[in-house]
Coordinates of N, CA, C and O in Angstrom, one line a residue:
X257 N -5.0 -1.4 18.6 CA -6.1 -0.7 19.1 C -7.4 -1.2 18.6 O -7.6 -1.4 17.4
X258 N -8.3 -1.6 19.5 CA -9.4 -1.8 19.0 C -10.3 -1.2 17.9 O -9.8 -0.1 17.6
X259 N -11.6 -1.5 17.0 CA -12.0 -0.8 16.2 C -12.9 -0.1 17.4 O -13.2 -0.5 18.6
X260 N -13.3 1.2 16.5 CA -14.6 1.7 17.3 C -15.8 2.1 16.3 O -15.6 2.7 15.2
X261 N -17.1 1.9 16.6 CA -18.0 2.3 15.3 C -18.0 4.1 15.7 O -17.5 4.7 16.6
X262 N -18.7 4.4 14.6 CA -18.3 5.9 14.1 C -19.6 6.7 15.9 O -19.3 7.6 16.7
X263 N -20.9 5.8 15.6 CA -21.3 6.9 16.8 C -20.9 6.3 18.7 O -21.5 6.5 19.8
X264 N -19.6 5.5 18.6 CA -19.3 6.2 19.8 C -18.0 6.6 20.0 O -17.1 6.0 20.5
X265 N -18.1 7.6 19.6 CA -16.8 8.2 19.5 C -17.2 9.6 20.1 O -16.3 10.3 20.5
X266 N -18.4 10.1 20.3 CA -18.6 11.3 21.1 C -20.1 11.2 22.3 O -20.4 12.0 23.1
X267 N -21.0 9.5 22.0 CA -21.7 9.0 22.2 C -22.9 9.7 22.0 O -23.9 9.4 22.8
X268 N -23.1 10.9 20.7 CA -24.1 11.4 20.3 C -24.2 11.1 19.4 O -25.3 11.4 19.0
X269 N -23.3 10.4 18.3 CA -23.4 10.4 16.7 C -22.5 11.5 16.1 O -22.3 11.5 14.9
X270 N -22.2 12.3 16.8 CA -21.6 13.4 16.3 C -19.9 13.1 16.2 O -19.2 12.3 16.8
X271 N -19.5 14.0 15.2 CA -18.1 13.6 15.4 C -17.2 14.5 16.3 O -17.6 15.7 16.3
X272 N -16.2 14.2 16.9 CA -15.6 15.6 17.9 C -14.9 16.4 16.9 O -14.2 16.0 16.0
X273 N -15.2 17.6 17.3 CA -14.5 18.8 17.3 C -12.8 19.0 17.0 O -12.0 18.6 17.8
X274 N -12.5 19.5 15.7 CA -10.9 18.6 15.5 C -10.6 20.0 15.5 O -11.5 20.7 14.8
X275 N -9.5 20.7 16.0 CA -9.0 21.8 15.2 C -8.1 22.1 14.7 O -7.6 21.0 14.6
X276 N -7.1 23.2 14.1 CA -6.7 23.0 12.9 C -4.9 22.5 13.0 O -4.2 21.9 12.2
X277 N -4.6 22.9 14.2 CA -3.4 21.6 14.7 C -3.4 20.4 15.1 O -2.5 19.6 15.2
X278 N -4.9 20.4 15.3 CA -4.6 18.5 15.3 C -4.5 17.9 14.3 O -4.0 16.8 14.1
X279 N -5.5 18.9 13.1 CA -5.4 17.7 12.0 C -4.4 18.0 11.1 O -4.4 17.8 9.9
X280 N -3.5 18.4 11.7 CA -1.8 19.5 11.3 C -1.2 17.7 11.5 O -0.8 17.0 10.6
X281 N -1.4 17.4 12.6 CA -1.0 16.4 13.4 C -1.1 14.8 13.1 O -0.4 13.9 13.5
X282 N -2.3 14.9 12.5 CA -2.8 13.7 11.6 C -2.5 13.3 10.7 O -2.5 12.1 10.3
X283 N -2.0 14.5 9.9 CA -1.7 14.5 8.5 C -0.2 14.3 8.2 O 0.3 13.8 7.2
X284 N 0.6 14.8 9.9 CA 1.8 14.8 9.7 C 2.2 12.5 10.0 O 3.1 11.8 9.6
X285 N 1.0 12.0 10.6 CA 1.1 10.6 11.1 C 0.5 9.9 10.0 O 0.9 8.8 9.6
X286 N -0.5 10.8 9.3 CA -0.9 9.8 7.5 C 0.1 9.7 6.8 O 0.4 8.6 6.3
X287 N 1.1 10.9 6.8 CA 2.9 10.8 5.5 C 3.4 9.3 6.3 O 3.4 8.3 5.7
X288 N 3.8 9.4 7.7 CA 4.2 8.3 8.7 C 4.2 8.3 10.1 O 4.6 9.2 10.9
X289 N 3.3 6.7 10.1 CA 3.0 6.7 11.5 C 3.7 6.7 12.5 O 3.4 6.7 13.7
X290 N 5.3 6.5 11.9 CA 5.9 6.1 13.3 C 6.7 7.4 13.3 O 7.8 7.5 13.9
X291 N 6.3 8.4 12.7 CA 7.1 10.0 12.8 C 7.5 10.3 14.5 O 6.7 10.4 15.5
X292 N 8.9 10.3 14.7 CA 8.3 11.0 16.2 C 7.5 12.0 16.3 O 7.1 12.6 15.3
X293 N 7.2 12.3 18.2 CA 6.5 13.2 18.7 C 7.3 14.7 18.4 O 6.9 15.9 18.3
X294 N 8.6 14.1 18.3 CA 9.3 15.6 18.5 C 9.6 16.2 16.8 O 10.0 17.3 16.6
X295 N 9.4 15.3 15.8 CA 9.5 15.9 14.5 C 8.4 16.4 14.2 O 8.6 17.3 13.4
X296 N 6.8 16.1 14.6 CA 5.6 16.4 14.4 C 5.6 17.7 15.1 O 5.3 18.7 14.4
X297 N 6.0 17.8 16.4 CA 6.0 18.9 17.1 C 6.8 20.5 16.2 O 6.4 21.6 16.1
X298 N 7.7 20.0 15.8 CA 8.2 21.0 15.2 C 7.7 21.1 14.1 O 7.9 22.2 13.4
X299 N 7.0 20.2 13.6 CA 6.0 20.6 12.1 C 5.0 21.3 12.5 O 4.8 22.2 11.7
X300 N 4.1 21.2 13.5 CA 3.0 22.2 14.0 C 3.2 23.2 14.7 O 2.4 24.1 14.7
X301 N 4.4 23.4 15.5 CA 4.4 24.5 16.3 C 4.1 23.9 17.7 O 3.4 24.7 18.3
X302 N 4.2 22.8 18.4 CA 4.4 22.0 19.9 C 5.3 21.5 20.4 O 6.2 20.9 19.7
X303 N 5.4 21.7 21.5 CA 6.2 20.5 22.4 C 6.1 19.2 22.1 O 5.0 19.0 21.6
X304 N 6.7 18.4 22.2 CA 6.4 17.0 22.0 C 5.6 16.3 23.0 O 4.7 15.5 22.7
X305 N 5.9 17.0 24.6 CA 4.9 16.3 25.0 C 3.8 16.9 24.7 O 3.1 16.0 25.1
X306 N 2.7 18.1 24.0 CA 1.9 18.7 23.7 C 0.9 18.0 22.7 O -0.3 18.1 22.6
X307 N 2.1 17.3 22.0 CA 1.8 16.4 20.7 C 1.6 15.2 21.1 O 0.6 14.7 20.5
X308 N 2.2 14.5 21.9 CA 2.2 13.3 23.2 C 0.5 13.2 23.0 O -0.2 12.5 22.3
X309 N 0.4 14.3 24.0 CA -1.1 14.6 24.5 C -2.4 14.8 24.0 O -3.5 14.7 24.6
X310 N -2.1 15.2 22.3 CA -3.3 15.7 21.6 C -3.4 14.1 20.8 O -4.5 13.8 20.4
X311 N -2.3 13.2 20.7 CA -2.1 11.9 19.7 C -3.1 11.3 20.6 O -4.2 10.7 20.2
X312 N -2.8 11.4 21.6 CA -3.9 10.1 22.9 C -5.1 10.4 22.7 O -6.1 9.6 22.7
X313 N -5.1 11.9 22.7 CA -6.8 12.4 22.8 C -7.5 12.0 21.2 O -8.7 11.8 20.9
X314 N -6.2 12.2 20.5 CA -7.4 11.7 19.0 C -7.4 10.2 19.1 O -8.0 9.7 18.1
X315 N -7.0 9.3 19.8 CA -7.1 8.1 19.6 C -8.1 7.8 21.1 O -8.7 6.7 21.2
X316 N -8.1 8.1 21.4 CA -9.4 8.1 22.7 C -10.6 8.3 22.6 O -11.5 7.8 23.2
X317 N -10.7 9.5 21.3 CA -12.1 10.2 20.9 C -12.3 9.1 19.9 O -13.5 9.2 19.5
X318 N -11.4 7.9 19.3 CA -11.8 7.5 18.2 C -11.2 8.2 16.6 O -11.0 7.6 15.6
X319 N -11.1 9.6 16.8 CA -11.0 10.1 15.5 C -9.9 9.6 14.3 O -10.1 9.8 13.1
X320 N -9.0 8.9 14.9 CA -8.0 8.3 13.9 C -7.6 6.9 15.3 O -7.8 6.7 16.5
X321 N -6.9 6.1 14.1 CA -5.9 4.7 14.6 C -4.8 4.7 14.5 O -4.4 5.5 13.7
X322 N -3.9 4.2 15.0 CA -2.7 4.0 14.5 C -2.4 2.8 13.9 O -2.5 1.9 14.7
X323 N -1.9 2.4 12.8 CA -2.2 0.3 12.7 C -0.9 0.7 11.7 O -0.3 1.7 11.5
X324 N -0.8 -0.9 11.1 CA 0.2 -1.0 10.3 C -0.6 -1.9 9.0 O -0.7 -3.1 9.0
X325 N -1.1 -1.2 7.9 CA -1.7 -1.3 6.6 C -0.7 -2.7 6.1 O 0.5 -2.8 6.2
X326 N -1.6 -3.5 5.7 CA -1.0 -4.6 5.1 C -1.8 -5.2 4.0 O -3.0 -5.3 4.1
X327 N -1.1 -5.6 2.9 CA -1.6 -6.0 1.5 C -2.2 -8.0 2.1 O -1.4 -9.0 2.1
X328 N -3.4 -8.0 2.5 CA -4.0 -9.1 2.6 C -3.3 -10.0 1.9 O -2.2 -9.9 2.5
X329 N -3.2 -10.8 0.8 CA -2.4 -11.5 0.0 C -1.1 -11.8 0.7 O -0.7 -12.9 0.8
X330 N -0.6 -10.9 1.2 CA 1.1 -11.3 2.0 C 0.8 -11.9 2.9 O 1.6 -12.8 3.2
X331 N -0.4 -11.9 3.8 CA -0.6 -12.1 5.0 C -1.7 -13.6 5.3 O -2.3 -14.0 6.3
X332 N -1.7 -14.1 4.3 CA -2.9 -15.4 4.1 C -3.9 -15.5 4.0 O -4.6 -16.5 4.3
X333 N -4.5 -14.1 3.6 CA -5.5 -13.9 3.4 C -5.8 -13.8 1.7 O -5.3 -12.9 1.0
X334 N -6.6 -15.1 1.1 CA -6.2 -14.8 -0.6 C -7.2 -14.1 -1.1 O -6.9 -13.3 -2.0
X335 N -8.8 -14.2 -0.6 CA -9.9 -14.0 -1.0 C -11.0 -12.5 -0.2 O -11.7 -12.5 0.8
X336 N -10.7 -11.6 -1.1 CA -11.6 -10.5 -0.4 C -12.7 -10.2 -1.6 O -12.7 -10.5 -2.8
X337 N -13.7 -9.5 -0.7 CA -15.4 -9.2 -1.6 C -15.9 -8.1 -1.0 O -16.0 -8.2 0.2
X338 N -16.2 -7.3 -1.6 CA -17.3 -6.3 -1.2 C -18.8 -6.8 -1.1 O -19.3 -6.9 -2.2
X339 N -19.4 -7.0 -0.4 CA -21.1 -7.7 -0.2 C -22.1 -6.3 0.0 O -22.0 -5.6 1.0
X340 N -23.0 -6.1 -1.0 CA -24.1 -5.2 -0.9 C -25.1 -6.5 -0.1 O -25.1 -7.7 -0.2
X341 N -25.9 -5.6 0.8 CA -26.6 -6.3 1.2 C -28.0 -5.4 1.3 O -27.9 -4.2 1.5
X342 N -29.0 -5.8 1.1 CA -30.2 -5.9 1.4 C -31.2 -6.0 2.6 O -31.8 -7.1 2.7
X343 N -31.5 -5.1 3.4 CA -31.9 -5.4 4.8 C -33.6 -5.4 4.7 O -34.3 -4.8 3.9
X344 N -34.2 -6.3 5.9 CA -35.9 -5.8 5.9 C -36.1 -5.2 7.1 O -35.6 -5.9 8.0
X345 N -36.8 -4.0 7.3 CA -36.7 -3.6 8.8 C -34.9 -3.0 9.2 O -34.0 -3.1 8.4
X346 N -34.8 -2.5 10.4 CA -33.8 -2.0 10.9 C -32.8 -2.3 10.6 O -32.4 -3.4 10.8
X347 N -31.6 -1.0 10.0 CA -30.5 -1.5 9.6 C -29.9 -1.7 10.8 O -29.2 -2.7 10.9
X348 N -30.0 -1.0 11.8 CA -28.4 -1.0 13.0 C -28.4 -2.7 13.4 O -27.4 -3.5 13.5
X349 N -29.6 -2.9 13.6 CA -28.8 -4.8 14.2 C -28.2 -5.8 13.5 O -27.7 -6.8 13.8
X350 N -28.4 -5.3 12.3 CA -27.7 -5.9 10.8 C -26.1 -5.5 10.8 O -25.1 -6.2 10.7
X351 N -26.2 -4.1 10.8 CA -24.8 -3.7 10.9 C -23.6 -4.1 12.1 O -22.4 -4.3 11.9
X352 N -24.9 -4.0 13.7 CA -23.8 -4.5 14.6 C -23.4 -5.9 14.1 O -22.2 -6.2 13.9
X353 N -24.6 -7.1 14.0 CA -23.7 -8.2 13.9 C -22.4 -7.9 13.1 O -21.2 -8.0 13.4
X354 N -23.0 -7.6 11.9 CA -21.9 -7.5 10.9 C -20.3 -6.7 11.2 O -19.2 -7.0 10.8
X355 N -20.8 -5.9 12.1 CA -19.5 -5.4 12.8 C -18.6 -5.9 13.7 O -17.5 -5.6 13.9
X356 N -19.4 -7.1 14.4 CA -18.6 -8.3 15.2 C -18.0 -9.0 14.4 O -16.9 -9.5 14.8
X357 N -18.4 -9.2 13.3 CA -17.6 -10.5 12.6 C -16.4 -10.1 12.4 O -16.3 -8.9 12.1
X358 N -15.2 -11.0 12.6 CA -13.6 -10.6 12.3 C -13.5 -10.4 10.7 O -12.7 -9.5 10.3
X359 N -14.3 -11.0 9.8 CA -13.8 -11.2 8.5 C -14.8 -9.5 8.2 O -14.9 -9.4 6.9
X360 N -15.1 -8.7 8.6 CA -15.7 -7.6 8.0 C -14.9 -6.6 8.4 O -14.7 -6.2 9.6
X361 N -14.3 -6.2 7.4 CA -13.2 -5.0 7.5 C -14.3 -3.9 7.7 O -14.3 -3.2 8.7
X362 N -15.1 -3.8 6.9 CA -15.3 -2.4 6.7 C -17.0 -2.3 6.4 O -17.5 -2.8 5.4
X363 N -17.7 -1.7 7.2 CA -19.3 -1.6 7.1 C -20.0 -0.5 7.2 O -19.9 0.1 8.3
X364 N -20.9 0.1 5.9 CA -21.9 1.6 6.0 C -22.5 0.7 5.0 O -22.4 -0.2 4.1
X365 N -23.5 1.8 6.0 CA -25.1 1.8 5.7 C -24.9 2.9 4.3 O -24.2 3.9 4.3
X366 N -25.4 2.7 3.5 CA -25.5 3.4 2.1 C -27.3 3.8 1.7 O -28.3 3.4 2.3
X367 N -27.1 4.5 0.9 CA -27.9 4.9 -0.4 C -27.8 4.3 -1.7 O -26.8 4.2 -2.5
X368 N -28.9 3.9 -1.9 CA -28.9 3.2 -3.2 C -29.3 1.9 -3.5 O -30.4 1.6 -3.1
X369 N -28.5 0.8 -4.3 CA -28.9 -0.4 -4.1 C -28.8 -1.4 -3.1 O -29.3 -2.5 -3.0
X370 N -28.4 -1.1 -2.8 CA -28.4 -1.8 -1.3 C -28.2 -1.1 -0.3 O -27.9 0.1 -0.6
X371 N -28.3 -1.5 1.3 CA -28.5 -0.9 2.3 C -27.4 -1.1 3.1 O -27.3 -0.5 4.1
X372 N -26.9 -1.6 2.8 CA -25.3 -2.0 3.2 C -24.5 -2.1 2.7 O -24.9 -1.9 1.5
X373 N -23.1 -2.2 2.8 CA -22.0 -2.3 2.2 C -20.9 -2.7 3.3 O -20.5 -2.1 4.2
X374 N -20.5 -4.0 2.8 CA -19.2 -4.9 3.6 C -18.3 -5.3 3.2 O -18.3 -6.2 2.4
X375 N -17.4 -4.8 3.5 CA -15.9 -5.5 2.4 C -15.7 -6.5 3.3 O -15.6 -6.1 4.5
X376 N -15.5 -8.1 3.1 CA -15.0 -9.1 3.8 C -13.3 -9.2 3.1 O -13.0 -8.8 2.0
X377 N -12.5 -9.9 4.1 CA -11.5 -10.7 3.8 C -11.4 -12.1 4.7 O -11.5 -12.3 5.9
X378 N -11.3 -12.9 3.8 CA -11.3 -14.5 3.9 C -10.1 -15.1 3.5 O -9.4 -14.5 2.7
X379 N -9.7 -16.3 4.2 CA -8.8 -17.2 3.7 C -8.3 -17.3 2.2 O -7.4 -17.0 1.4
X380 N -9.4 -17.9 2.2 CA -9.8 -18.8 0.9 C -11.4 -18.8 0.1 O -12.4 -18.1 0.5
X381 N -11.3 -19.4 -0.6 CA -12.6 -19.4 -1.4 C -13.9 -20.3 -0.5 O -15.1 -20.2 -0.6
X382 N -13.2 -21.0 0.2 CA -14.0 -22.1 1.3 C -14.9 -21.2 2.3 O -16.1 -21.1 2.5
X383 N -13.6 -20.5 3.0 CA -14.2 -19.4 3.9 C -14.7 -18.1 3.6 O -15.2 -17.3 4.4
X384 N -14.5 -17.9 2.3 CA -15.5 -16.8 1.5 C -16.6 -17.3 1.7 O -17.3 -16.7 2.5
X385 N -17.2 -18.4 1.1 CA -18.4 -19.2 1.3 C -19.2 -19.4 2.4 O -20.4 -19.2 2.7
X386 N -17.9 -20.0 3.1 CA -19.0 -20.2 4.6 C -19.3 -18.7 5.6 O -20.0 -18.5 6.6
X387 N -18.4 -17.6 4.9 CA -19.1 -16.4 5.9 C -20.5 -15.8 5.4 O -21.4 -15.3 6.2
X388 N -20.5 -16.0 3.9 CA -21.6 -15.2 3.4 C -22.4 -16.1 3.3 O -23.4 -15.4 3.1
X389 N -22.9 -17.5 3.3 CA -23.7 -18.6 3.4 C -24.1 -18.6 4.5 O -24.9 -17.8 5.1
X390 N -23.5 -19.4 5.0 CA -23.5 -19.5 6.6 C -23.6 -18.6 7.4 O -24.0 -19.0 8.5
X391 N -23.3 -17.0 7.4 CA -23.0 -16.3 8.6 C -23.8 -15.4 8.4 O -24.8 -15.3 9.1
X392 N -23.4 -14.4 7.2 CA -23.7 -13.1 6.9 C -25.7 -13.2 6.9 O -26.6 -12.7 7.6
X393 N -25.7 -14.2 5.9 CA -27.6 -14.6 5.5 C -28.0 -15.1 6.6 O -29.2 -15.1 6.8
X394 N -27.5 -15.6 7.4 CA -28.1 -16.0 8.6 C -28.5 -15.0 9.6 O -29.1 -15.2 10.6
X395 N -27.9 -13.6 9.1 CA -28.3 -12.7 10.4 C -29.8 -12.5 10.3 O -30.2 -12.9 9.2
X396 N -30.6 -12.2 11.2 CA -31.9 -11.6 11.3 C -32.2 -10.8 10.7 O -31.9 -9.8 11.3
X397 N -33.1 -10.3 9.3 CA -33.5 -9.0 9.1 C -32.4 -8.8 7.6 O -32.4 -7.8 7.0
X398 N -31.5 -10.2 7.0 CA -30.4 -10.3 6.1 C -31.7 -10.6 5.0 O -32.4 -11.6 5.2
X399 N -32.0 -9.6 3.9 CA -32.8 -10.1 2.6 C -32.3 -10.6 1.7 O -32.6 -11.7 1.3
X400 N -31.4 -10.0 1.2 CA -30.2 -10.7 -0.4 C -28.8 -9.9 -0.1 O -28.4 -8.8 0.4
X401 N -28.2 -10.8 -0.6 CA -26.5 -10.1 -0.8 C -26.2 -10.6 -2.4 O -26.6 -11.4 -3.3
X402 N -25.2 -9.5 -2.1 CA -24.8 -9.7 -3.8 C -23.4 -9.6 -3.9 O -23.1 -8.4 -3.9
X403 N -22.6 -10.1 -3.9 CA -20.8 -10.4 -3.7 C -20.3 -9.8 -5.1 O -20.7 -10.2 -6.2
X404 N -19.5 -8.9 -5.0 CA -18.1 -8.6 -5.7 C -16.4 -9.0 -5.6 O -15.5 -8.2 -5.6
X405 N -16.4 -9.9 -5.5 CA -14.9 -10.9 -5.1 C -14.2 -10.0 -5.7 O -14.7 -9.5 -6.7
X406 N -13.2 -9.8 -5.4 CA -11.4 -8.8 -5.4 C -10.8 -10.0 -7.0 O -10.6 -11.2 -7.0
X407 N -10.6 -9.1 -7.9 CA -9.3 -10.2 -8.6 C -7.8 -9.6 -8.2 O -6.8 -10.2 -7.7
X408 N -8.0 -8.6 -8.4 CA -6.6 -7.5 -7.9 C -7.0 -6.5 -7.4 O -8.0 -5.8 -7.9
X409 N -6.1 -6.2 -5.9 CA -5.6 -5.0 -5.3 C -4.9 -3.9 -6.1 O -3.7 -4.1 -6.1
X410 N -5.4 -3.1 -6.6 CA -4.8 -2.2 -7.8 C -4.2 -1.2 -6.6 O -3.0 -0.9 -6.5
X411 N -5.4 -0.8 -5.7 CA -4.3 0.6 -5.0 C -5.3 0.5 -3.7 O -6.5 0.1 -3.8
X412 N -4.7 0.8 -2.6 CA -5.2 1.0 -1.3 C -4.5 1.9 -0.7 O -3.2 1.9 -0.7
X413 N -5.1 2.8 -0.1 CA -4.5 3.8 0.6 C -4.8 4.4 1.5 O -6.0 4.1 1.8
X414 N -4.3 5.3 2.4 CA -5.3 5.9 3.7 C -4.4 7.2 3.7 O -4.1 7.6 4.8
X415 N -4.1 7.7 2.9 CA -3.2 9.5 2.5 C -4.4 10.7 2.3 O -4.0 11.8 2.5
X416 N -5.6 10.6 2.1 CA -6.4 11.4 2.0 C -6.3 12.9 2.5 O -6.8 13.9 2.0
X417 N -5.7 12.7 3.6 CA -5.7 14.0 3.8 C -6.5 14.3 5.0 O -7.1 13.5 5.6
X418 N -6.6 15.9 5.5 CA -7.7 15.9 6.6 C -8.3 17.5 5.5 O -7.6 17.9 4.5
X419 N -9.2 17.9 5.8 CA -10.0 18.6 5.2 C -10.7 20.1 6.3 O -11.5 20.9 5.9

């Protein structure tokens, strides 16, 4: 499934309205995603096709993905970094490029020392270089970046929970 940024997902900025079976429902697909419809269903109190129905609508609104989490390193990817970045003038056209690029997993606008925050994953140490050299500082409106390269993946997860 494609990514989606956070404000169009209701195309106000706002986030949709979840209630308290769906995120019954989310939580039952955070333990495992490939849970059937019909074991979720009997965990919430639904039909499966019920559950069918509300899975599509939270993946239509955006509010959750379905994917398959994978330890970069297994996958040929040797080299990841977190990049604080520094913007002058308007964050959002900084952030869209930055949201086009394949190598940027993950992008917010923050508080604090920087105005950005991008976790890249790269090849190698070559193509670590040429995204944040070449790519990232080349955007329009890019002031300073400041790179934190990954030595070790200690723990990744997406179990949080819904709230």
């Amino acid at each position: 499934m494609a990514s989606r940024s956070a404000d169009s997902r209701t195309g106000n900025g706002s986030s949709p309205a979840v209630d308290a079976v769906s995120l019954a429902i989310i939580e039952q697909l955070q333990e495992d995603g490939r849970r059937p419809y019909a074991a979720i269903g009997k965990a919430v109190g639904l039909s499966e096709a019920a559950v069918r129905q509300r899975v599509q609508k939270l993946l239509d609104q955006g509010v959750m993905q379905i994917v398959a989490v994978t330890d970069p390193l297994t996958v040929g990817f040797r080299r990841q970094a977190m990049v604080g970045i520094n913007v002058d003038g308007d964050l959002d056209p900084v952030a869209e490029a930055l949201s086009a690029m394949a190598e940027c997993e993950y992008v917010v606008m923050t508080a604090g020392s920087f105005d950005l925050m991008v976790e890249i994953v790269c090849e190698d140490d070559d193509h670590l270089l040429e995204t944040i050299n070449k790519r990232i500082r080349a955007i329009p409106g890019v002031r300073s970046t400041e790179s934190f390269v990954y030595l070790k993946l200690k723990k990744q997860t997406y179990m949080w929970g819904t709230r």
